Coordinates of C-alpha atoms in Angstrom, one line a residue:
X1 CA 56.7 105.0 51.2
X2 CA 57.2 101.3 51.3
X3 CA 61.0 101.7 49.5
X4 CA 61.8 104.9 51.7
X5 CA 61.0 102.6 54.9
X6 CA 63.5 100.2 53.8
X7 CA 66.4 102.3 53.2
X8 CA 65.7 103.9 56.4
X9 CA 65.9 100.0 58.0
X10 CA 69.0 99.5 56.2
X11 CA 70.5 102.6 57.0
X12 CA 70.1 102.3 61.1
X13 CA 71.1 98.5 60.5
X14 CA 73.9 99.2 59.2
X15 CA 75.1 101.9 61.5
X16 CA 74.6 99.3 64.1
X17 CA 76.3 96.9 62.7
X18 CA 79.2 99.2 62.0
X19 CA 79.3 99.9 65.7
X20 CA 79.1 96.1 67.1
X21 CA 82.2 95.6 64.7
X22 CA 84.6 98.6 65.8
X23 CA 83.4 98.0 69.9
X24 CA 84.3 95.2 72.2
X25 CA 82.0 93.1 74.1
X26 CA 81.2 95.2 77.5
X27 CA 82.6 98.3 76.6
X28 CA 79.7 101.1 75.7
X29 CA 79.6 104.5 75.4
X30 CA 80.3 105.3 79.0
X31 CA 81.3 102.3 80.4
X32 CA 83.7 99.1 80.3
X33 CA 82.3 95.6 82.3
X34 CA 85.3 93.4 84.0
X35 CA 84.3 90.1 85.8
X36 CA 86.0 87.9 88.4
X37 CA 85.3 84.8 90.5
X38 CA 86.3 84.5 93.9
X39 CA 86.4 81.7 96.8
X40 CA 83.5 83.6 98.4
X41 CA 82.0 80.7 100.1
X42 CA 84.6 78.2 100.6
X43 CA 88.0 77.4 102.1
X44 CA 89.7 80.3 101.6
X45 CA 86.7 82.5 102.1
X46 CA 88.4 84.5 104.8
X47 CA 91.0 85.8 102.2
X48 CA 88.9 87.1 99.2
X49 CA 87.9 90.5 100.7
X50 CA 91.4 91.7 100.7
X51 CA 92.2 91.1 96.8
X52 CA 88.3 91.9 96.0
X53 CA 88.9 95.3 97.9
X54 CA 92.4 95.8 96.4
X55 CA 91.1 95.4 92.9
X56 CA 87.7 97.5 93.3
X57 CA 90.3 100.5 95.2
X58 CA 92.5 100.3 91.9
X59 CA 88.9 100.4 89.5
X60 CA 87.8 103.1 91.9
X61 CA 90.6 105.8 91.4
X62 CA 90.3 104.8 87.6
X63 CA 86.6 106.0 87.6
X64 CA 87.4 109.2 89.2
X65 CA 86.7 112.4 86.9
X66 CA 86.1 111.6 83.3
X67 CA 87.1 108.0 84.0
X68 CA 89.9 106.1 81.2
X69 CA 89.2 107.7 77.8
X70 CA 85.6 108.7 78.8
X71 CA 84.7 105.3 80.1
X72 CA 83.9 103.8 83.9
X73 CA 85.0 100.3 85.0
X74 CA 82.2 98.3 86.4
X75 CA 83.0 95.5 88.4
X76 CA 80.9 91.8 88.6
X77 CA 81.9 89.5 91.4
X78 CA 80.8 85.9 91.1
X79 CA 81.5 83.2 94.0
X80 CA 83.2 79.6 92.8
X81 CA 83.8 78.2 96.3
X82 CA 87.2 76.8 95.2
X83 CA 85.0 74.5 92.8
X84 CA 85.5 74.1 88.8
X85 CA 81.9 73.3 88.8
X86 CA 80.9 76.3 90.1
X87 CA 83.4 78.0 88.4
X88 CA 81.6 77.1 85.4
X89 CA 78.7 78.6 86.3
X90 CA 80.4 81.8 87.2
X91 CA 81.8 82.3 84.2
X92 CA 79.3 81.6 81.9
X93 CA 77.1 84.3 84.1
X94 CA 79.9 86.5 83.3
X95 CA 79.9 85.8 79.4
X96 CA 76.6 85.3 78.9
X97 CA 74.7 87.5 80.9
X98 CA 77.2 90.5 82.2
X99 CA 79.3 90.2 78.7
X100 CA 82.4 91.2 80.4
X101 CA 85.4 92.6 78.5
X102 CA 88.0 90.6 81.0
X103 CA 88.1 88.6 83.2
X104 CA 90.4 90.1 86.2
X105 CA 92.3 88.2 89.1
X106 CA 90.3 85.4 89.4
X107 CA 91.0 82.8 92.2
X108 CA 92.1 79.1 92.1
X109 CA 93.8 76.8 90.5
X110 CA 91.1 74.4 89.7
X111 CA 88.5 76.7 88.8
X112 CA 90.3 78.9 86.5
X113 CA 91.7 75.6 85.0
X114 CA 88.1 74.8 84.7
X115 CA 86.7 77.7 82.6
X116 CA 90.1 80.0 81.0
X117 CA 89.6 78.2 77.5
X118 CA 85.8 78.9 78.0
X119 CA 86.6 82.4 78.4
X120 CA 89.2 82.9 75.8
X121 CA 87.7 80.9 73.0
X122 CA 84.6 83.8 73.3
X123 CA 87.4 86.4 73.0
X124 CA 87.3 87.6 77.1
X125 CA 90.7 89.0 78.1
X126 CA 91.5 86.6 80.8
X127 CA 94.0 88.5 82.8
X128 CA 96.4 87.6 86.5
X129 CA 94.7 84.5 87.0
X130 CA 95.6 83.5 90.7
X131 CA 96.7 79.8 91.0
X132 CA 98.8 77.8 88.8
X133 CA 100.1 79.2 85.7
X134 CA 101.4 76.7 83.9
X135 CA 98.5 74.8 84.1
X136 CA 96.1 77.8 83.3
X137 CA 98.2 78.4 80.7
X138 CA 98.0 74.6 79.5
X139 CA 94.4 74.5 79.8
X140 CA 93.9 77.7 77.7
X141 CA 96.3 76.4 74.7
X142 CA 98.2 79.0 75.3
X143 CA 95.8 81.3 74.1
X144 CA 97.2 85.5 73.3
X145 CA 94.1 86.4 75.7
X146 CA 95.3 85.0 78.8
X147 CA 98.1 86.9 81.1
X148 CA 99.5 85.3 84.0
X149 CA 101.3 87.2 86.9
X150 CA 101.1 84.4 89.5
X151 CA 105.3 82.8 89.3
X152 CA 105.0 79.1 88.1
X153 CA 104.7 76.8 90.9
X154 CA 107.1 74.3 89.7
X155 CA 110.3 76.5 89.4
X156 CA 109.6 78.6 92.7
X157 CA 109.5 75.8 94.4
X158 CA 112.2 73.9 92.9
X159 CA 113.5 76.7 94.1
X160 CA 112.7 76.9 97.5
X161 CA 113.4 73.2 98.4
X162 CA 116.5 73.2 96.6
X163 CA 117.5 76.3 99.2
X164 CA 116.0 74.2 102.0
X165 CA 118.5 71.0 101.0
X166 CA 121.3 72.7 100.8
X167 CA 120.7 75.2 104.1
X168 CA 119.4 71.7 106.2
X169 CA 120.7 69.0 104.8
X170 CA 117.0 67.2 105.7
X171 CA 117.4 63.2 105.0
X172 CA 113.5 62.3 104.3
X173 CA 111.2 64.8 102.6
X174 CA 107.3 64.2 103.1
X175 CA 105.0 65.9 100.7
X176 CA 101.6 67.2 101.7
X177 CA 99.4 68.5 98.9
X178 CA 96.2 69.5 97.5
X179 CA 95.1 67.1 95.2
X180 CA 94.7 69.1 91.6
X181 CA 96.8 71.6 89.4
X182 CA 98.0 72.9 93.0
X183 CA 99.7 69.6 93.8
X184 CA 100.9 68.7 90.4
X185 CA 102.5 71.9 89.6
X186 CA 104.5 72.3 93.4
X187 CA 105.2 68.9 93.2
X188 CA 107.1 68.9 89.8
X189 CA 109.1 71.1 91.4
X190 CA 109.8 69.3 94.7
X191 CA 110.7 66.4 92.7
X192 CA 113.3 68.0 90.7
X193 CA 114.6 69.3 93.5
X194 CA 114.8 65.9 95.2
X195 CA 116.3 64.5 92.2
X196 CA 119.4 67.0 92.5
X197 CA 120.4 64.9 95.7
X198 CA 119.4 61.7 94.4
X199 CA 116.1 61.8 96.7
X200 CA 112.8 60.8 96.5
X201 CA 109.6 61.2 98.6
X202 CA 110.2 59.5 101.9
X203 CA 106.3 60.0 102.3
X204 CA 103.5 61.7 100.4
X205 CA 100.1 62.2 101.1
X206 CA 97.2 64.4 99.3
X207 CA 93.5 65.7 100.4
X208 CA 90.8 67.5 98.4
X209 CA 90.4 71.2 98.6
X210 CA 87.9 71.7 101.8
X211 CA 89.0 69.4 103.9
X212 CA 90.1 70.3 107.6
X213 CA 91.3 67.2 109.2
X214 CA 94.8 67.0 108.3
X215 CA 95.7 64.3 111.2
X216 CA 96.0 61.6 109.2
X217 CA 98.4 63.3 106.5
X218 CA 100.8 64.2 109.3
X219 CA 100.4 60.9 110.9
X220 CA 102.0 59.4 108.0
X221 CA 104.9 61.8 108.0
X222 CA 105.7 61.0 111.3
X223 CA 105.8 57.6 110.6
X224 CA 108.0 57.8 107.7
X225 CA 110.4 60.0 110.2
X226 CA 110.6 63.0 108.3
X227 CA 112.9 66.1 108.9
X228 CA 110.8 68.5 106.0
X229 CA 107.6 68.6 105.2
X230 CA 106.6 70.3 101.9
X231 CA 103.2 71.7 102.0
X232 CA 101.1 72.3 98.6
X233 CA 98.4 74.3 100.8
X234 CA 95.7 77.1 101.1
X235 CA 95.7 79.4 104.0
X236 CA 93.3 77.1 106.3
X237 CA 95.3 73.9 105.4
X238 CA 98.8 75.3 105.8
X239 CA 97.7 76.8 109.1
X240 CA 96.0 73.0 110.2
X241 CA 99.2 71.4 108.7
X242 CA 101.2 73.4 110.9
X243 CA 98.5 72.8 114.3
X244 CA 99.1 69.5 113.5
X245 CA 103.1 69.2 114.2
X246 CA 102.6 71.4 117.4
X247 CA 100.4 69.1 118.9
X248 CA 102.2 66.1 117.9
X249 CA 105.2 68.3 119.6
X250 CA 107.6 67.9 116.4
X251 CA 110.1 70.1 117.2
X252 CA 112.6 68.2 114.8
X253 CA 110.4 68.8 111.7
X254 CA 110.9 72.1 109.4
X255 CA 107.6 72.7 107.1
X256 CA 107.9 74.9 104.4
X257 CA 104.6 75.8 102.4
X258 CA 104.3 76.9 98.5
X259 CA 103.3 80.7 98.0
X260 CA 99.8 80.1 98.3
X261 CA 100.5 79.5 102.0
X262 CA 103.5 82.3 102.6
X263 CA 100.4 85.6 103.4
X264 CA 99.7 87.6 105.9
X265 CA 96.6 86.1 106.4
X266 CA 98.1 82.9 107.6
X267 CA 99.9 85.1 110.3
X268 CA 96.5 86.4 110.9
X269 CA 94.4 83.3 111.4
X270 CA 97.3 80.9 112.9
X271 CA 98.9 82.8 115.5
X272 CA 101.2 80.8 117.7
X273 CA 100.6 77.3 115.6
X274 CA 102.3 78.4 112.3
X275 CA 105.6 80.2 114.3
X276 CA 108.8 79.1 112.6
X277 CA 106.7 78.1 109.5
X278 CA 109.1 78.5 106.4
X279 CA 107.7 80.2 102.8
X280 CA 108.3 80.4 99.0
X281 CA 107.4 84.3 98.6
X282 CA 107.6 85.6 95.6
X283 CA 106.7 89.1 96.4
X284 CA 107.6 91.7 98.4
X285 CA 106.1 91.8 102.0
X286 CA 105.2 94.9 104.0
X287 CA 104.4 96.0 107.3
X288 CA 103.1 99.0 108.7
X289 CA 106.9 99.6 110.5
X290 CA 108.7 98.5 107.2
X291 CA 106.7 100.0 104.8
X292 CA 108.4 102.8 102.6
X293 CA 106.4 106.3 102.6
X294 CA 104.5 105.5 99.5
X295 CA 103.0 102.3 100.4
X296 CA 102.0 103.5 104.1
X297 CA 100.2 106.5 102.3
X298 CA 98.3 103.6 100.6
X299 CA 97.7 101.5 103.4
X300 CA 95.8 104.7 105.3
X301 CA 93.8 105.3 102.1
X302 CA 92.9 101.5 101.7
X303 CA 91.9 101.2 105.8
X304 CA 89.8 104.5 105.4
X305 CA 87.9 103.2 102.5
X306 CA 87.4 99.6 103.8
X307 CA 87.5 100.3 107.8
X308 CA 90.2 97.6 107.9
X309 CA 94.2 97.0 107.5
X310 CA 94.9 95.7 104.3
X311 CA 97.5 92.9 103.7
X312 CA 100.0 91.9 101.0
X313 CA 97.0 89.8 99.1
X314 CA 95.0 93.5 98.4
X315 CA 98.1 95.3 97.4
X316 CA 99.0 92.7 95.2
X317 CA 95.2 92.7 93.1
X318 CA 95.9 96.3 93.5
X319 CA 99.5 96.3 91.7
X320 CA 98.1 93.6 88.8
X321 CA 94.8 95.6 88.6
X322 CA 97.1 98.5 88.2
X323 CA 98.6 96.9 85.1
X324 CA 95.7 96.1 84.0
X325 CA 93.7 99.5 83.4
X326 CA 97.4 101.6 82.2
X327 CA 96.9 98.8 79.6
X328 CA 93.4 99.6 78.8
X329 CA 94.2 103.4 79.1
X330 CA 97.3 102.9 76.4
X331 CA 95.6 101.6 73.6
X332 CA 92.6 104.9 73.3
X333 CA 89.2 105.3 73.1
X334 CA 88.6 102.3 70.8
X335 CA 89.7 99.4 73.4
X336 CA 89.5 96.1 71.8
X337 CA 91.0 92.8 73.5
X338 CA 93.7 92.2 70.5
X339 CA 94.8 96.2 71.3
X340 CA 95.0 95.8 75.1
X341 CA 97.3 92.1 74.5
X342 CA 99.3 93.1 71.8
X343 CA 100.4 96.7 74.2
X344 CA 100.5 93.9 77.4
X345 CA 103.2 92.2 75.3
X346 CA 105.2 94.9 74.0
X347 CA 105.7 97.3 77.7
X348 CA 107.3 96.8 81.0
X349 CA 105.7 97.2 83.8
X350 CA 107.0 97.9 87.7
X351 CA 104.9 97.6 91.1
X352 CA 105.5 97.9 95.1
X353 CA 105.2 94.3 95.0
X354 CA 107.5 93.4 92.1
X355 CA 111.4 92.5 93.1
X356 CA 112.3 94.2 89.5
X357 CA 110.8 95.7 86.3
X358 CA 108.7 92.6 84.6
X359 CA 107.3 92.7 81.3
X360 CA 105.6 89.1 79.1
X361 CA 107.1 86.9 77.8
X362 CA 105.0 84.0 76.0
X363 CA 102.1 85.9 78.1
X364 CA 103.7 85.0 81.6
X365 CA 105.4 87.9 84.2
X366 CA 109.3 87.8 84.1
X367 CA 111.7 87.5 85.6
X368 CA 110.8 85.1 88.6
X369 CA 112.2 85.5 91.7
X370 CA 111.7 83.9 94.9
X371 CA 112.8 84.8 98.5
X372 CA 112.7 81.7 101.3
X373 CA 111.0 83.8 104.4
X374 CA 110.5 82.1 107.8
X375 CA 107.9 83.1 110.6
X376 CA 109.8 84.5 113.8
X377 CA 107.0 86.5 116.1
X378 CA 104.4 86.6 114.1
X379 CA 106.1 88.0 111.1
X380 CA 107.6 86.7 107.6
X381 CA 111.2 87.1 108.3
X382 CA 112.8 87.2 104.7
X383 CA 115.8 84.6 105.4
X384 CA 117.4 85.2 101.3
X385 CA 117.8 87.9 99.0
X386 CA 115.4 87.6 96.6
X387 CA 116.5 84.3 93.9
X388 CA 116.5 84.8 90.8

């Protein structure tokens, strides 16, 4: 009885093991576990509920019916306040307790500078990382696992001030940025830029994500006389930048603000203080009147599932969320994180949001383009074709 016991042990231990080997970590039977950490309680608070809602719309119409290959999407939302400490602790909730299969859209920086290698090096699919990509990229080790969509900072921008040189002809740049991967990544960028007119920061001046008393680093531009202010800057900051020069009444200044800063919230939230604003987009905007007939169809389905008007920020976790789960839904019923990167790597890929068909290369969305937009009346008013 003893012996027959045993074999009986053996036999369910090793059809257990057999199953742990062939199946990923949070992907069961009838389901498959994403993660994701969001700014849910600090500076840009105001702007997570558009890409959360975009990416739990996409997940939703995934789930419908049978789901992808017999399996539902599950989604865990953790908060990192724009912190890498708290970041930290996200993830490793994620990992540890939630065992996610990927980590999905993920916001900032610093905090997914913070915790991608973490991620990665316990084999989590770390996928459209927003913030900046080089550095994400850097602080994985380049790992196969990790997929960014967000354009480098560093060559959009070099981008975007080279445009604003040779369209202004400004004679003193000022640079105000957020002190981090944000401000070292745009300001490669600006610098190069500079350096292709033998120019140099007439002024400079940084602050640490959460602050909201920007006085003192437009004080120091004014001093310094500048004609353009480059802005490294979040929503709230590019907006206070921007409050700042009206109520200095610098009419003779031009400001033009990274991507992070070129959204519709920004629109939203600064009204009359960020008019004549200029923007680094690097995706296509929409409106309501501009929209083409497919993307108004999906802004009525996304404001009668959320009871509010969606902006470019949701349809863009959308579109990468979209990426994401065709990916997943490619490689069959047995989904493992090597199957899901190696078809990421070898397909192309379009989007309402995309200026062109993009497909990886070395892991990162190409081709990059960039379009210099300005506000006029509330509204980004693309001022370039999209820059290749």
């Amino acid at each position: 009885m003893l012996k027959k016991v045993k074999h009986t042990v053996l036999a369910v231990l090793m059809v257990m093991g057999a199953a742990g080997a062939s199946r990923a970590a949070g992907v069961s039977d009838k389901e498959i576990v994403l993660g994701t950490h969001l700014d849910l309680s600090g500076p840009v608070a105001a702007g997570m509920p558009m890409i959360r809602n975009g990416m739990q719309m996409r997940l939703d119409e995934a789930n419908e019916g049978a789901g992808v290959n017999g399996r539902k999407f599950r989604l865990v939302v953790e908060d990192n306040g724009s912190q890498p400490q708290m970041a930290v602790r996200a993830i490793d909730k994620l990992i540890r307790k939630d065992e996610v299969f990927a980590v999905v859209n993920s916001f900032g920086s610093g905090p997914n500078a913070a915790v991608v290698k973490r991620a990665v090096d316990e084999g989590v699919l770390y996928f459209a990382p927003w913030g900046a990509s080089a550095i994400i990229r850097k602080s994985a080790g380049d790992s196969p696992l990790l997929f960014t969509l967000t354009p480098n900072y560093d060559t959009t921008m070099n981008t975007g001030v080279k445009w604003m040189l040779d369209t202004h002809n400004p004679k003193k740049v000022g640079y105000i940025y957020q002190e981090g991967p944000l401000g070292t990544l745009v300001g490669e960028g600006v610098k190069k830029a500079l350096a292709t007119k033998n120019m140099t920061y007439a002024a400079e001046a940084g602050y640490k994500a959460g602050d909201i008393d920007f006085s003192s680093q437009v004080a120091r531009m004014k001093a310094a006389n500048v004609d353009l202010i480059v802005a490294a800057t979040l929503t709230r900051e590019t907006i206070a930048v921007m409050g700042e020069v009206k109520k200095l009444g610098w009419n003779n200044v031009k400001v033009l603000t990274a991507t992070p800063g070129r959204t519709g919230i920004v629109l939203t939230l600064g009204k009359e203080a960020v008019d004549g604003l200029y923007g680094v987009g690097t995706w296509k905007l929409y409106s309501a009147e501009n929209a083409p007939a497919q993307i108004k169809t999906w802004f009525a389905a996304y404001k009668k599932r959320f009871n509010a008007d969606p902006d470019e920020n949701a349809l863009l976790a959308y579109s990468y969320t979209d990426v994401f789960v065709k990916a997943v839904q490619a490689v069959g019923r047995d989904v493992t994180a090597d199957k899901v990167s190696k078809y990421l790597q070898s397909n192309s890929f379009d989007g309402p949001l995309f200026y062109a068909t993009q497909s990886f290369k070395g892991n990162h969305l190409e081709p990059e383009y960039v379009e210099i937009d300005q506000v006029k009346a509330g509204a980004w008013t693309p001022l370039t074709k999209p820059l290749k």
